[in-house]
Amino acid sequence: AQSVTQLGSHVSVSEGALVLLRCNYSSSVPPYLFWYVQYPNQGLQLLLKYTTGATLVKGINGFEAEFKKSETSFHLTKPSAHMSDAAEYFCAVSSYNTDKLIFGTGTRLQVFP
Amino acid sequence: EPEVTQTPSHQVTQMGQEVILRCVPISNHLYFYWYRQILGQKVEFLVSFYNNEISEKSEIFDDQFSVERPDGSNFTLKIRSTKLEDSAMYFCASRGEGQLNEKLFFGSGTQLSVL
C-alpha cells in the first residue's frame, strides 16, 4: 500500500524567502514521487517528478525536490519565493506497476510582500 | 500548452438525481482518468480508462459510477443516484502514449454540490 503525508496545510513566507513544503511517503515498492501545483481556478500542473536515477530533481519555476529514501521524504524547495508562487501544492506517490496517483491533502502556500 | 476542459465548472443537484460530468481530454491522448477531492480531504483516484475500457478503479467507484467515451473527444463520468457524500471537486485527467506515470494533464475541475 502507498500513502503520502504533507505536513502543514498552510505555509506562509515572505517574498524572497526560502520555500519548504514537506512530503513524506509510505510505499511497499520503489516509489515514484510527484509534486503538482494548482493555481486558483486551474487544474493541477506537474511541477516535477522522481522515478529513478538522480535523487535531486529540478522542476519548473525554480522548484526542486530531493528523494531521501532513508527519511522516506520528498520535500519541495525553492530558494526565493515569488508572489506568483501562491497556490496549492500536492505531493503524490505511485510506482512502476500502477497508473494511479495517491495524493496528499495539499499545502496552501501564501507569499507576503 | 494543450488543455483538458471540464464542464460545467459547478453543478448543483438534488440527492438521488443522476449527474453527468463532462471532460474533453487533449486530442491525441489515449489514457483518461477521474479523480475527486472532498473539501478538506485528499485528492482521490476514482478510475482510469484506456482503449474503451476501465483499466483500474478504486473502492469508491462502485455501481453508482460509470465512465464512457461516447465519441472521439468526450470522456464522461456518470453518477446514477447522487448522495450527499458525492459532493466534491471532480478532476478529469489525460495522458499520451508512453510509460506509466508519464505526465498527467488535469482539467480545472467540476465542483459538484449534492443537496
Short mmCIF file of N, CA and C in Angstrom, two decimals, chain B:
data_model
loop_
_atom_site.label_atom_id
_atom_site.label_comp_id
_atom_site.label_asym_id
_atom_site.label_seq_id
_atom_site.Cartn_x
_atom_site.Cartn_y
_atom_site.Cartn_z
N GLU B 1 0.11 25.71 -24.10
CA GLU B 1 0.09 24.27 -23.82
C GLU B 1 -1.35 23.76 -23.97
N PRO B 2 -1.50 22.53 -24.47
CA PRO B 2 -2.86 21.99 -24.62
C PRO B 2 -3.52 21.81 -23.25
N GLU B 3 -4.85 21.83 -23.25
CA GLU B 3 -5.60 21.79 -22.00
C GLU B 3 -6.65 20.70 -22.01
N VAL B 4 -6.94 20.21 -20.82
CA VAL B 4 -8.11 19.36 -20.59
C VAL B 4 -9.24 20.28 -20.15
N THR B 5 -10.38 20.13 -20.78
CA THR B 5 -11.52 21.02 -20.50
C THR B 5 -12.62 20.25 -19.79
N GLN B 6 -13.12 20.83 -18.71
CA GLN B 6 -14.22 20.21 -17.97
C GLN B 6 -15.42 21.15 -17.91
N THR B 7 -16.58 20.55 -18.12
CA THR B 7 -17.83 21.32 -18.00
C THR B 7 -18.88 20.52 -17.25
N PRO B 8 -19.75 21.17 -16.46
CA PRO B 8 -19.66 22.58 -16.09
C PRO B 8 -18.60 22.78 -15.01
N SER B 9 -18.31 24.00 -14.66
CA SER B 9 -17.35 24.25 -13.59
C SER B 9 -18.00 24.01 -12.23
N HIS B 10 -19.32 24.20 -12.17
CA HIS B 10 -20.03 23.97 -10.92
C HIS B 10 -21.40 23.39 -11.24
N GLN B 11 -21.76 22.31 -10.57
CA GLN B 11 -23.06 21.69 -10.79
C GLN B 11 -23.73 21.42 -9.45
N VAL B 12 -24.99 21.82 -9.38
CA VAL B 12 -25.78 21.59 -8.18
C VAL B 12 -26.90 20.62 -8.54
N THR B 13 -27.11 19.62 -7.69
CA THR B 13 -28.13 18.62 -7.97
C THR B 13 -28.81 18.19 -6.68
N GLN B 14 -29.96 17.60 -6.82
CA GLN B 14 -30.67 17.07 -5.67
C GLN B 14 -30.25 15.63 -5.43
N MET B 15 -30.22 15.25 -4.18
CA MET B 15 -29.89 13.86 -3.82
C MET B 15 -30.80 12.90 -4.58
N GLY B 16 -30.21 11.84 -5.11
CA GLY B 16 -30.98 10.85 -5.85
C GLY B 16 -31.02 11.10 -7.34
N GLN B 17 -30.62 12.28 -7.77
CA GLN B 17 -30.62 12.59 -9.19
C GLN B 17 -29.35 12.06 -9.86
N GLU B 18 -29.45 11.87 -11.16
CA GLU B 18 -28.30 11.46 -11.96
C GLU B 18 -27.55 12.70 -12.43
N VAL B 19 -26.23 12.62 -12.42
CA VAL B 19 -25.43 13.71 -12.99
C VAL B 19 -24.40 13.13 -13.96
N ILE B 20 -24.09 13.91 -14.95
CA ILE B 20 -23.02 13.56 -15.89
C ILE B 20 -22.02 14.70 -15.91
N LEU B 21 -20.80 14.37 -15.59
CA LEU B 21 -19.71 15.34 -15.65
C LEU B 21 -18.94 15.10 -16.94
N ARG B 22 -18.65 16.19 -17.61
CA ARG B 22 -18.06 16.07 -18.94
C ARG B 22 -16.63 16.58 -19.00
N CYS B 23 -15.88 15.93 -19.83
CA CYS B 23 -14.45 16.26 -19.96
C CYS B 23 -14.08 16.11 -21.43
N VAL B 24 -13.26 17.05 -21.90
CA VAL B 24 -12.66 16.89 -23.22
C VAL B 24 -11.16 16.78 -23.00
N PRO B 25 -10.63 15.57 -23.11
CA PRO B 25 -9.18 15.38 -22.93
C PRO B 25 -8.39 16.00 -24.08
N ILE B 26 -7.11 16.02 -23.94
CA ILE B 26 -6.24 16.51 -25.01
C ILE B 26 -6.34 15.54 -26.18
N SER B 27 -6.38 16.09 -27.38
CA SER B 27 -6.88 15.35 -28.54
C SER B 27 -6.10 14.08 -28.86
N ASN B 28 -4.81 14.01 -28.70
CA ASN B 28 -4.08 12.81 -29.07
C ASN B 28 -3.78 11.90 -27.87
N HIS B 29 -4.42 12.19 -26.73
CA HIS B 29 -4.20 11.36 -25.56
C HIS B 29 -5.06 10.10 -25.60
N LEU B 30 -4.54 9.05 -24.95
CA LEU B 30 -5.21 7.75 -25.01
C LEU B 30 -5.64 7.22 -23.65
N TYR B 31 -5.12 7.84 -22.59
CA TYR B 31 -5.39 7.36 -21.24
C TYR B 31 -6.16 8.44 -20.52
N PHE B 32 -7.23 8.04 -19.82
CA PHE B 32 -8.12 9.02 -19.20
C PHE B 32 -8.42 8.61 -17.77
N TYR B 33 -8.63 9.63 -16.94
CA TYR B 33 -8.77 9.40 -15.51
C TYR B 33 -9.81 10.34 -14.92
N TRP B 34 -10.40 9.87 -13.82
CA TRP B 34 -11.18 10.75 -12.95
C TRP B 34 -10.63 10.63 -11.54
N TYR B 35 -10.47 11.80 -10.93
CA TYR B 35 -10.10 11.94 -9.52
C TYR B 35 -11.14 12.85 -8.87
N ARG B 36 -11.22 12.77 -7.54
CA ARG B 36 -12.09 13.72 -6.86
C ARG B 36 -11.45 14.17 -5.56
N GLN B 37 -11.90 15.33 -5.07
CA GLN B 37 -11.42 15.85 -3.80
C GLN B 37 -12.59 16.38 -3.01
N ILE B 38 -12.91 15.68 -1.94
CA ILE B 38 -13.90 16.18 -0.99
C ILE B 38 -13.23 17.30 -0.19
N LEU B 39 -14.00 18.34 0.10
CA LEU B 39 -13.45 19.52 0.77
C LEU B 39 -12.64 19.14 2.00
N GLY B 40 -11.39 19.59 2.04
CA GLY B 40 -10.53 19.35 3.19
C GLY B 40 -9.86 17.98 3.21
N GLN B 41 -10.12 17.19 2.20
CA GLN B 41 -9.54 15.84 2.17
C GLN B 41 -8.58 15.68 0.98
N LYS B 42 -8.05 14.49 0.85
CA LYS B 42 -7.08 14.24 -0.21
C LYS B 42 -7.74 14.13 -1.57
N VAL B 43 -6.96 14.41 -2.60
CA VAL B 43 -7.39 14.09 -3.95
C VAL B 43 -7.35 12.57 -4.08
N GLU B 44 -8.48 11.98 -4.51
CA GLU B 44 -8.58 10.52 -4.54
C GLU B 44 -8.78 10.02 -5.97
N PHE B 45 -8.09 8.96 -6.30
CA PHE B 45 -8.26 8.31 -7.60
C PHE B 45 -9.62 7.61 -7.65
N LEU B 46 -10.31 7.77 -8.77
CA LEU B 46 -11.56 7.05 -8.98
C LEU B 46 -11.38 5.93 -10.01
N VAL B 47 -10.91 6.30 -11.20
CA VAL B 47 -10.91 5.34 -12.28
C VAL B 47 -9.92 5.75 -13.37
N SER B 48 -9.37 4.75 -14.06
CA SER B 48 -8.58 5.00 -15.26
C SER B 48 -9.21 4.23 -16.42
N PHE B 49 -9.01 4.74 -17.61
CA PHE B 49 -9.75 4.24 -18.79
C PHE B 49 -8.82 4.27 -19.98
N TYR B 50 -8.77 3.14 -20.70
CA TYR B 50 -7.90 3.04 -21.87
C TYR B 50 -8.52 2.08 -22.86
N ASN B 51 -8.47 2.41 -24.10
CA ASN B 51 -8.94 1.52 -25.15
C ASN B 51 -10.40 1.11 -24.91
N ASN B 52 -11.18 2.08 -24.52
CA ASN B 52 -12.62 1.91 -24.31
C ASN B 52 -13.00 0.97 -23.18
N GLU B 53 -12.10 0.79 -22.24
CA GLU B 53 -12.49 0.02 -21.07
C GLU B 53 -11.75 0.51 -19.83
N ILE B 54 -12.31 0.19 -18.69
CA ILE B 54 -11.71 0.59 -17.42
C ILE B 54 -10.45 -0.23 -17.19
N SER B 55 -9.35 0.47 -16.88
CA SER B 55 -8.09 -0.20 -16.60
C SER B 55 -7.95 -0.51 -15.11
N GLU B 56 -8.37 0.44 -14.31
CA GLU B 56 -8.23 0.31 -12.87
C GLU B 56 -9.31 1.18 -12.22
N LYS B 57 -9.83 0.75 -11.09
CA LYS B 57 -10.79 1.57 -10.37
C LYS B 57 -10.59 1.41 -8.88
N SER B 58 -11.01 2.42 -8.15
CA SER B 58 -10.86 2.39 -6.70
C SER B 58 -12.13 1.83 -6.06
N GLU B 59 -12.05 1.65 -4.76
CA GLU B 59 -13.22 1.16 -4.00
C GLU B 59 -14.37 2.16 -4.04
N ILE B 60 -14.03 3.42 -4.22
CA ILE B 60 -15.06 4.46 -4.28
C ILE B 60 -15.94 4.25 -5.51
N PHE B 61 -15.35 3.78 -6.58
CA PHE B 61 -16.01 3.67 -7.88
C PHE B 61 -16.90 2.44 -7.88
N ASP B 62 -18.08 2.59 -7.24
CA ASP B 62 -18.99 1.44 -7.15
C ASP B 62 -19.99 1.47 -8.30
N ASP B 63 -21.05 0.69 -8.16
CA ASP B 63 -22.01 0.54 -9.26
C ASP B 63 -22.77 1.83 -9.58
N GLN B 64 -22.68 2.80 -8.69
CA GLN B 64 -23.34 4.08 -8.96
C GLN B 64 -22.57 4.92 -9.96
N PHE B 65 -21.33 4.56 -10.19
CA PHE B 65 -20.47 5.34 -11.08
C PHE B 65 -20.27 4.59 -12.40
N SER B 66 -20.15 5.34 -13.47
CA SER B 66 -19.77 4.76 -14.75
C SER B 66 -19.03 5.81 -15.57
N VAL B 67 -18.21 5.33 -16.47
CA VAL B 67 -17.50 6.24 -17.37
C VAL B 67 -17.74 5.79 -18.81
N GLU B 68 -17.61 6.78 -19.68
CA GLU B 68 -17.87 6.49 -21.08
C GLU B 68 -17.09 7.47 -21.94
N ARG B 69 -16.71 6.95 -23.11
CA ARG B 69 -16.15 7.84 -24.12
C ARG B 69 -17.10 7.74 -25.31
N PRO B 70 -18.14 8.55 -25.28
CA PRO B 70 -19.24 8.37 -26.25
C PRO B 70 -18.86 8.71 -27.69
N ASP B 71 -17.85 9.52 -27.86
CA ASP B 71 -17.40 9.87 -29.20
C ASP B 71 -15.89 10.01 -29.15
N GLY B 72 -15.30 10.58 -30.17
CA GLY B 72 -13.85 10.65 -30.20
C GLY B 72 -13.24 11.71 -29.34
N SER B 73 -14.09 12.55 -28.71
CA SER B 73 -13.49 13.67 -27.99
C SER B 73 -13.90 13.75 -26.53
N ASN B 74 -15.10 13.31 -26.17
CA ASN B 74 -15.56 13.48 -24.80
C ASN B 74 -15.28 12.26 -23.93
N PHE B 75 -15.14 12.53 -22.64
CA PHE B 75 -14.97 11.47 -21.64
C PHE B 75 -15.87 11.87 -20.48
N THR B 76 -16.83 11.03 -20.14
CA THR B 76 -17.82 11.43 -19.13
C THR B 76 -17.79 10.53 -17.91
N LEU B 77 -18.17 11.12 -16.79
CA LEU B 77 -18.38 10.40 -15.54
C LEU B 77 -19.84 10.56 -15.17
N LYS B 78 -20.53 9.44 -15.00
CA LYS B 78 -21.94 9.48 -14.62
C LYS B 78 -22.09 8.95 -13.21
N ILE B 79 -22.84 9.67 -12.41
CA ILE B 79 -23.24 9.18 -11.09
C ILE B 79 -24.74 8.96 -11.15
N ARG B 80 -25.14 7.72 -10.96
CA ARG B 80 -26.53 7.33 -11.25
C ARG B 80 -27.52 7.94 -10.28
N SER B 81 -27.25 7.84 -9.02
CA SER B 81 -28.15 8.34 -7.98
C SER B 81 -27.30 9.02 -6.92
N THR B 82 -27.18 10.32 -7.01
CA THR B 82 -26.21 11.03 -6.17
C THR B 82 -26.58 10.99 -4.69
N LYS B 83 -25.53 10.96 -3.88
CA LYS B 83 -25.67 11.01 -2.43
C LYS B 83 -25.01 12.30 -1.94
N LEU B 84 -25.34 12.69 -0.72
CA LEU B 84 -24.74 13.89 -0.16
C LEU B 84 -23.22 13.79 -0.15
N GLU B 85 -22.71 12.58 0.14
CA GLU B 85 -21.26 12.40 0.24
C GLU B 85 -20.54 12.40 -1.11
N ASP B 86 -21.31 12.51 -2.20
CA ASP B 86 -20.69 12.65 -3.51
C ASP B 86 -20.28 14.09 -3.79
N SER B 87 -20.67 15.00 -2.92
CA SER B 87 -20.27 16.40 -3.08
C SER B 87 -18.76 16.50 -3.01
N ALA B 88 -18.16 17.03 -4.07
CA ALA B 88 -16.70 17.08 -4.17
C ALA B 88 -16.32 17.83 -5.43
N MET B 89 -15.03 18.10 -5.54
CA MET B 89 -14.47 18.61 -6.80
C MET B 89 -14.01 17.39 -7.59
N TYR B 90 -14.47 17.27 -8.81
CA TYR B 90 -14.11 16.14 -9.66
C TYR B 90 -13.15 16.61 -10.75
N PHE B 91 -12.01 15.96 -10.82
CA PHE B 91 -10.97 16.31 -11.80
C PHE B 91 -10.86 15.22 -12.86
N CYS B 92 -10.84 15.63 -14.10
CA CYS B 92 -10.54 14.75 -15.21
C CYS B 92 -9.07 14.93 -15.57
N ALA B 93 -8.42 13.87 -16.03
CA ALA B 93 -7.03 13.97 -16.45
C ALA B 93 -6.81 13.06 -17.65
N SER B 94 -5.78 13.38 -18.41
CA SER B 94 -5.44 12.52 -19.55
C SER B 94 -3.93 12.52 -19.73
N ARG B 95 -3.45 11.52 -20.45
CA ARG B 95 -2.04 11.48 -20.81
C ARG B 95 -1.89 10.77 -22.14
N GLY B 96 -0.71 10.97 -22.73
CA GLY B 96 -0.46 10.37 -24.03
C GLY B 96 0.13 8.98 -23.89
N GLU B 97 0.49 8.41 -25.02
CA GLU B 97 1.10 7.08 -25.06
C GLU B 97 2.46 7.14 -24.38
N GLY B 98 2.85 6.07 -23.74
CA GLY B 98 4.15 6.04 -23.12
C GLY B 98 4.12 5.23 -21.85
N GLN B 99 5.15 5.37 -21.06
CA GLN B 99 5.24 4.60 -19.84
C GLN B 99 4.19 5.06 -18.84
N LEU B 100 3.91 4.16 -17.90
CA LEU B 100 3.06 4.55 -16.78
C LEU B 100 3.69 5.76 -16.11
N ASN B 101 2.85 6.58 -15.55
CA ASN B 101 3.29 7.74 -14.77
C ASN B 101 3.93 8.83 -15.62
N GLU B 102 3.71 8.80 -16.89
CA GLU B 102 4.04 9.99 -17.67
C GLU B 102 3.14 11.12 -17.22
N LYS B 103 3.48 12.30 -17.63
CA LYS B 103 2.81 13.50 -17.14
C LYS B 103 1.31 13.45 -17.39
N LEU B 104 0.56 13.64 -16.32
CA LEU B 104 -0.87 13.77 -16.43
C LEU B 104 -1.24 15.23 -16.62
N PHE B 105 -2.20 15.46 -17.49
CA PHE B 105 -2.75 16.81 -17.66
C PHE B 105 -4.14 16.81 -17.03
N PHE B 106 -4.33 17.72 -16.09
CA PHE B 106 -5.59 17.79 -15.36
C PHE B 106 -6.44 18.95 -15.86
N GLY B 107 -7.76 18.74 -15.83
CA GLY B 107 -8.68 19.84 -16.03
C GLY B 107 -8.83 20.65 -14.75
N SER B 108 -9.56 21.75 -14.84
CA SER B 108 -9.72 22.65 -13.68
C SER B 108 -10.82 22.20 -12.74
N GLY B 109 -11.52 21.13 -13.09
CA GLY B 109 -12.44 20.52 -12.15
C GLY B 109 -13.88 20.96 -12.31
N THR B 110 -14.78 20.09 -11.85
CA THR B 110 -16.20 20.40 -11.70
C THR B 110 -16.55 20.26 -10.23
N GLN B 111 -17.04 21.34 -9.64
CA GLN B 111 -17.47 21.30 -8.25
C GLN B 111 -18.91 20.79 -8.21
N LEU B 112 -19.11 19.60 -7.69
CA LEU B 112 -20.45 19.00 -7.59
C LEU B 112 -20.99 19.21 -6.18
N SER B 113 -22.15 19.81 -6.11
CA SER B 113 -22.82 20.02 -4.83
C SER B 113 -24.13 19.25 -4.84
N VAL B 114 -24.26 18.30 -3.92
CA VAL B 114 -25.49 17.49 -3.81
C VAL B 114 -26.27 17.98 -2.61
N LEU B 115 -27.51 18.40 -2.85
CA LEU B 115 -28.33 18.97 -1.78
C LEU B 115 -29.37 17.99 -1.27
#
